[in-house]
PDB file of C-alpha atoms and ligand atoms in Angstrom:
ATOM      1  CA  MET A   1      49.737  -4.825  24.876  1.00 58.00           C
ATOM      2  CA  LEU A   2      51.219  -7.200  27.402  1.00 67.00           C
ATOM      3  CA  THR A   3      49.567 -10.607  27.400  1.00 81.00           C
ATOM      4  CA  ARG A   4      50.280 -12.990  30.233  1.00 89.00           C
ATOM      5  CA  THR A   5      49.714 -16.707  30.028  1.00 91.00           C
ATOM      6  CA  ARG A   6      47.026 -17.872  32.440  1.00 89.00           C
ATOM      7  CA  THR A   7      48.440 -20.861  34.306  1.00 91.00           C
ATOM      8  CA  PRO A   8      46.865 -22.740  37.214  1.00 93.00           C
ATOM      9  CA  ALA A   9      48.907 -22.276  40.405  1.00 90.00           C
ATOM     10  CA  VAL A  10      48.288 -25.992  41.024  1.00 89.00           C
ATOM     11  CA  SER A  11      47.549 -28.292  38.106  1.00 90.00           C
ATOM     12  CA  ASP A  12      44.435 -30.502  38.035  1.00 94.00           C
ATOM     13  CA  TRP A  13      42.783 -28.967  41.123  1.00 96.00           C
ATOM     14  CA  PHE A  14      40.276 -26.917  39.092  1.00 96.00           C
ATOM     15  CA  THR A  15      39.068 -26.418  35.541  1.00 96.00           C
ATOM     16  CA  GLY A  16      36.969 -24.155  33.340  1.00 93.00           C
ATOM     17  CA  GLU A  17      36.159 -20.452  33.267  1.00 88.00           C
ATOM     18  CA  GLY A  18      33.212 -18.340  34.367  1.00 86.00           C
ATOM     19  CA  ASP A  19      30.086 -20.327  35.249  1.00 87.00           C
ATOM     20  CA  GLY A  20      31.838 -23.496  34.086  1.00 93.00           C
ATOM     21  CA  PHE A  21      34.567 -23.161  36.689  1.00 96.00           C
ATOM     22  CA  ARG A  22      34.800 -26.179  39.020  1.00 97.00           C
ATOM     23  CA  LEU A  23      37.115 -27.552  41.647  1.00 98.00           C
ATOM     24  CA  LEU A  24      38.275 -31.055  40.763  1.00 98.00           C
ATOM     25  CA  GLY A  25      38.397 -33.799  43.352  1.00 97.00           C
ATOM     26  CA  THR A  26      38.572 -37.544  43.127  1.00 98.00           C
ATOM     27  CA  ARG A  27      36.008 -40.154  44.152  1.00 97.00           C
ATOM     28  CA  CYS A  28      36.634 -43.726  45.196  1.00 98.00           C
ATOM     29  CA  THR A  29      34.690 -46.162  42.980  1.00 97.00           C
ATOM     30  CA  SER A  30      34.421 -48.591  45.899  1.00 97.00           C
ATOM     31  CA  CYS A  31      33.163 -46.482  48.844  1.00 97.00           C
ATOM     32  CA  ALA A  32      32.249 -43.202  47.035  1.00 96.00           C
ATOM     33  CA  SER A  33      34.416 -41.071  49.357  1.00 96.00           C
ATOM     34  CA  VAL A  34      35.325 -37.759  47.745  1.00 97.00           C
ATOM     35  CA  PHE A  35      38.723 -36.145  48.228  1.00 97.00           C
ATOM     36  CA  PHE A  36      39.920 -32.577  47.871  1.00 96.00           C
ATOM     37  CA  PRO A  37      42.764 -31.911  47.513  1.00 94.00           C
ATOM     38  CA  ARG A  38      42.532 -34.776  45.069  1.00 95.00           C
ATOM     39  CA  GLU A  39      43.838 -38.156  46.159  1.00 96.00           C
ATOM     40  CA  ASP A  40      45.211 -40.151  43.242  1.00 96.00           C
ATOM     41  CA  SER A  41      47.162 -42.993  44.843  1.00 95.00           C
ATOM     42  CA  HIS A  42      44.800 -44.788  47.236  1.00 95.00           C
ATOM     43  CA  CYS A  43      41.499 -44.269  49.061  1.00 97.00           C
ATOM     44  CA  ARG A  44      42.032 -42.712  52.505  1.00 95.00           C
ATOM     45  CA  ASN A  45      38.895 -44.251  54.020  1.00 96.00           C
ATOM     46  CA  PRO A  46      40.273 -46.713  56.633  1.00 96.00           C
ATOM     47  CA  HIS A  47      37.149 -48.892  56.263  1.00 96.00           C
ATOM     48  CA  CYS A  48      37.536 -49.214  52.498  1.00 97.00           C
ATOM     49  CA  ALA A  49      39.460 -52.026  50.803  1.00 95.00           C
ATOM     50  CA  GLY A  50      40.369 -49.495  48.116  1.00 93.00           C
ATOM     51  CA  GLY A  51      38.881 -48.771  44.734  1.00 94.00           C
ATOM     52  CA  ALA A  52      39.875 -46.849  41.653  1.00 97.00           C
ATOM     53  CA  LEU A  53      39.966 -43.068  42.100  1.00 97.00           C
ATOM     54  CA  GLU A  54      38.191 -41.112  39.394  1.00 98.00           C
ATOM     55  CA  GLU A  55      38.230 -37.361  38.838  1.00 98.00           C
ATOM     56  CA  VAL A  56      34.975 -35.566  39.659  1.00 98.00           C
ATOM     57  CA  PRO A  57      33.950 -31.906  39.436  1.00 98.00           C
ATOM     58  CA  LEU A  58      32.817 -30.674  42.868  1.00 98.00           C
ATOM     59  CA  SER A  59      29.812 -28.551  43.884  1.00 97.00           C
ATOM     60  CA  ARG A  60      29.944 -24.900  42.777  1.00 96.00           C
ATOM     61  CA  THR A  61      28.400 -23.753  46.031  1.00 97.00           C
ATOM     62  CA  GLY A  62      28.753 -24.378  49.727  1.00 98.00           C
ATOM     63  CA  ARG A  63      28.278 -22.736  53.108  1.00 98.00           C
ATOM     64  CA  ILE A  64      30.824 -20.986  55.262  1.00 98.00           C
ATOM     65  CA  TRP A  65      31.935 -23.300  58.045  1.00 97.00           C
ATOM     66  CA  SER A  66      34.583 -20.978  59.486  1.00 97.00           C
ATOM     67  CA  TYR A  67      36.688 -18.017  58.431  1.00 95.00           C
ATOM     68  CA  THR A  68      39.674 -15.967  59.484  1.00 93.00           C
ATOM     69  CA  ASP A  69      41.549 -12.843  58.568  1.00 91.00           C
ATOM     70  CA  SER A  70      45.045 -13.192  57.143  1.00 83.00           C
ATOM     71  CA  ARG A  71      46.691  -9.942  58.169  1.00 82.00           C
ATOM     72  CA  TYR A  72      50.293 -11.081  58.083  1.00 80.00           C
ATOM     73  CA  ARG A  73      52.546 -12.582  55.469  1.00 78.00           C
ATOM     74  CA  PRO A  74      52.756 -16.350  55.978  1.00 72.00           C
ATOM     75  CA  PRO A  75      56.254 -17.767  56.585  1.00 71.00           C
ATOM     76  CA  SER A  76      58.232 -19.650  53.944  1.00 70.00           C
ATOM     77  CA  PRO A  77      57.555 -21.834  51.939  1.00 70.00           C
ATOM     78  CA  TYR A  78      54.618 -19.514  51.147  1.00 70.00           C
ATOM     79  CA  VAL A  79      55.653 -17.619  48.034  1.00 70.00           C
ATOM     80  CA  SER A  80      55.258 -13.857  48.220  1.00 73.00           C
ATOM     81  CA  ASN A  81      57.291 -10.876  47.202  1.00 74.00           C
ATOM     82  CA  PRO A  82      58.668  -9.184  50.353  1.00 76.00           C
ATOM     83  CA  GLU A  83      59.141  -5.986  48.321  1.00 80.00           C
ATOM     84  CA  LEU A  84      55.379  -5.603  47.962  1.00 77.00           C
ATOM     85  CA  PRO A  85      53.059  -4.485  50.765  1.00 80.00           C
ATOM     86  CA  TRP A  86      51.083  -7.362  52.279  1.00 78.00           C
ATOM     87  CA  GLU A  87      47.442  -7.286  51.268  1.00 78.00           C
ATOM     88  CA  PRO A  88      45.252  -8.802  53.991  1.00 79.00           C
ATOM     89  CA  TYR A  89      42.663 -11.250  52.739  1.00 84.00           C
ATOM     90  CA  ALA A  90      39.905 -13.379  54.218  1.00 92.00           C
ATOM     91  CA  LEU A  91      40.520 -17.126  54.334  1.00 93.00           C
ATOM     92  CA  ILE A  92      37.403 -19.241  54.620  1.00 96.00           C
ATOM     93  CA  ALA A  93      36.526 -22.899  55.108  1.00 97.00           C
ATOM     94  CA  VAL A  94      33.537 -23.891  53.000  1.00 98.00           C
ATOM     95  CA  GLU A  95      31.435 -27.021  53.386  1.00 98.00           C
ATOM     96  CA  LEU A  96      30.526 -28.084  49.855  1.00 98.00           C
ATOM     97  CA  GLN A  97      26.808 -28.416  49.064  1.00 97.00           C
ATOM     98  CA  SER A  98      26.750 -32.040  47.927  1.00 97.00           C
ATOM     99  CA  GLU A  99      29.973 -33.595  49.131  1.00 97.00           C
ATOM    100  CA  ARG A 100      29.841 -32.049  52.645  1.00 96.00           C
ATOM    101  CA  ILE A 101      33.628 -31.851  52.704  1.00 96.00           C
ATOM    102  CA  VAL A 102      35.385 -28.666  53.807  1.00 97.00           C
ATOM    103  CA  VAL A 103      37.553 -26.774  51.323  1.00 96.00           C
ATOM    104  CA  LEU A 104      39.740 -23.804  52.232  1.00 95.00           C
ATOM    105  CA  GLY A 105      40.189 -20.775  50.030  1.00 95.00           C
ATOM    106  CA  GLN A 106      40.455 -17.014  49.821  1.00 94.00           C
ATOM    107  CA  THR A 107      37.486 -14.771  49.222  1.00 94.00           C
ATOM    108  CA  VAL A 108      37.340 -12.658  46.074  1.00 93.00           C
ATOM    109  CA  PRO A 109      39.107  -9.267  46.358  1.00 90.00           C
ATOM    110  CA  GLY A 110      37.004  -6.686  48.177  1.00 89.00           C
ATOM    111  CA  VAL A 111      35.216  -9.167  50.441  1.00 92.00           C
ATOM    112  CA  THR A 112      36.467  -8.979  54.038  1.00 91.00           C
ATOM    113  CA  VAL A 113      35.630 -10.863  57.217  1.00 93.00           C
ATOM    114  CA  ALA A 114      33.210  -8.028  58.045  1.00 93.00           C
ATOM    115  CA  ASP A 115      31.087  -9.206  55.091  1.00 94.00           C
ATOM    116  CA  LEU A 116      31.008 -12.856  56.180  1.00 95.00           C
ATOM    117  CA  THR A 117      28.911 -14.967  58.547  1.00 96.00           C
ATOM    118  CA  VAL A 118      29.027 -18.670  59.360  1.00 97.00           C
ATOM    119  CA  GLY A 119      26.423 -20.474  57.242  1.00 97.00           C
ATOM    120  CA  MET A 120      26.474 -17.905  54.426  1.00 97.00           C
ATOM    121  CA  GLU A 121      26.252 -19.434  50.937  1.00 97.00           C
ATOM    122  CA  VAL A 122      29.265 -18.890  48.703  1.00 97.00           C
ATOM    123  CA  GLU A 123      30.205 -20.019  45.204  1.00 97.00           C
ATOM    124  CA  VAL A 124      33.548 -20.913  43.718  1.00 97.00           C
ATOM    125  CA  VAL A 125      34.922 -18.577  41.037  1.00 96.00           C
ATOM    126  CA  PRO A 126      38.212 -18.333  39.139  1.00 95.00           C
ATOM    127  CA  GLY A 127      40.672 -15.924  40.708  1.00 94.00           C
ATOM    128  CA  VAL A 128      44.217 -14.666  40.446  1.00 91.00           C
ATOM    129  CA  LEU A 129      46.813 -15.793  42.976  1.00 87.00           C
ATOM    130  CA  ASP A 130      49.798 -13.911  41.618  1.00 84.00           C
ATOM    131  CA  GLU A 131      51.194 -12.320  38.482  1.00 86.00           C
ATOM    132  CA  ASP A 132      54.660 -11.836  37.115  1.00 86.00           C
ATOM    133  CA  ALA A 133      55.867 -10.434  33.809  1.00 88.00           C
ATOM    134  CA  GLU A 134      54.802 -13.440  31.740  1.00 91.00           C
ATOM    135  CA  THR A 135      52.307 -15.376  33.806  1.00 92.00           C
ATOM    136  CA  THR A 136      49.014 -14.923  35.620  1.00 91.00           C
ATOM    137  CA  TRP A 137      48.813 -17.695  38.223  1.00 91.00           C
ATOM    138  CA  THR A 138      45.190 -18.682  38.638  1.00 93.00           C
ATOM    139  CA  THR A 139      43.446 -20.207  41.634  1.00 95.00           C
ATOM    140  CA  TRP A 140      39.934 -20.553  43.052  1.00 96.00           C
ATOM    141  CA  GLN A 141      38.236 -18.001  45.254  1.00 96.00           C
ATOM    142  CA  TRP A 142      34.952 -17.908  47.158  1.00 96.00           C
ATOM    143  CA  ARG A 143      32.310 -15.247  46.552  1.00 96.00           C
ATOM    144  CA  PRO A 144      29.079 -14.790  48.496  1.00 96.00           C
ATOM    145  CA  THR A 145      26.275 -15.829  46.116  1.00 94.00           C
ATOM    146  CA  GLY A 146      24.357 -12.955  44.632  1.00 72.00           C
ATOM    147  CA  VAL A 147      27.417 -10.674  44.662  1.00 64.00           C
ATOM    148  CA  THR A 148      28.646  -9.887  41.171  1.00 59.00           C
ATOM    149  CA  ALA A 149      31.495  -7.472  41.934  1.00 52.00           C
TER     150      ALA A 149
HETATM  151 ZN1  LIG B   1      37.258 -46.086  49.130  1.00 78.99          ZN
END
């Protein structure tokens, strides 16, 4: 049986499996601003003198702020195999429950824009971005809460 190594497509942006899966951001110890994608060099709040940035797990759930349909292959540097047919997917912007910041991501396979409405609650789950012979590249995906497909 072929076993691929599961490797995050981007390191240190998420952690865990199943119900323990979380996006990882950073929080400024001075002004409490939260950043995702994580900011590790300096606080981006212009009114903050700058504090240490510590890693924090982000909310598992949020509400759909906006969404769109990705029906065409994005241009380079997006990595995709031109030999394979393009699989449309829904791309959504989610406002996180606690942090109130907006995080982009794909929906889980099988969920299309027809299934989505602005304000709908979604949760973050581990997903697969791509696979090759040796590696399964993992990412995060959004799933409407209450859907277990
Ligand atoms: Zn700050």
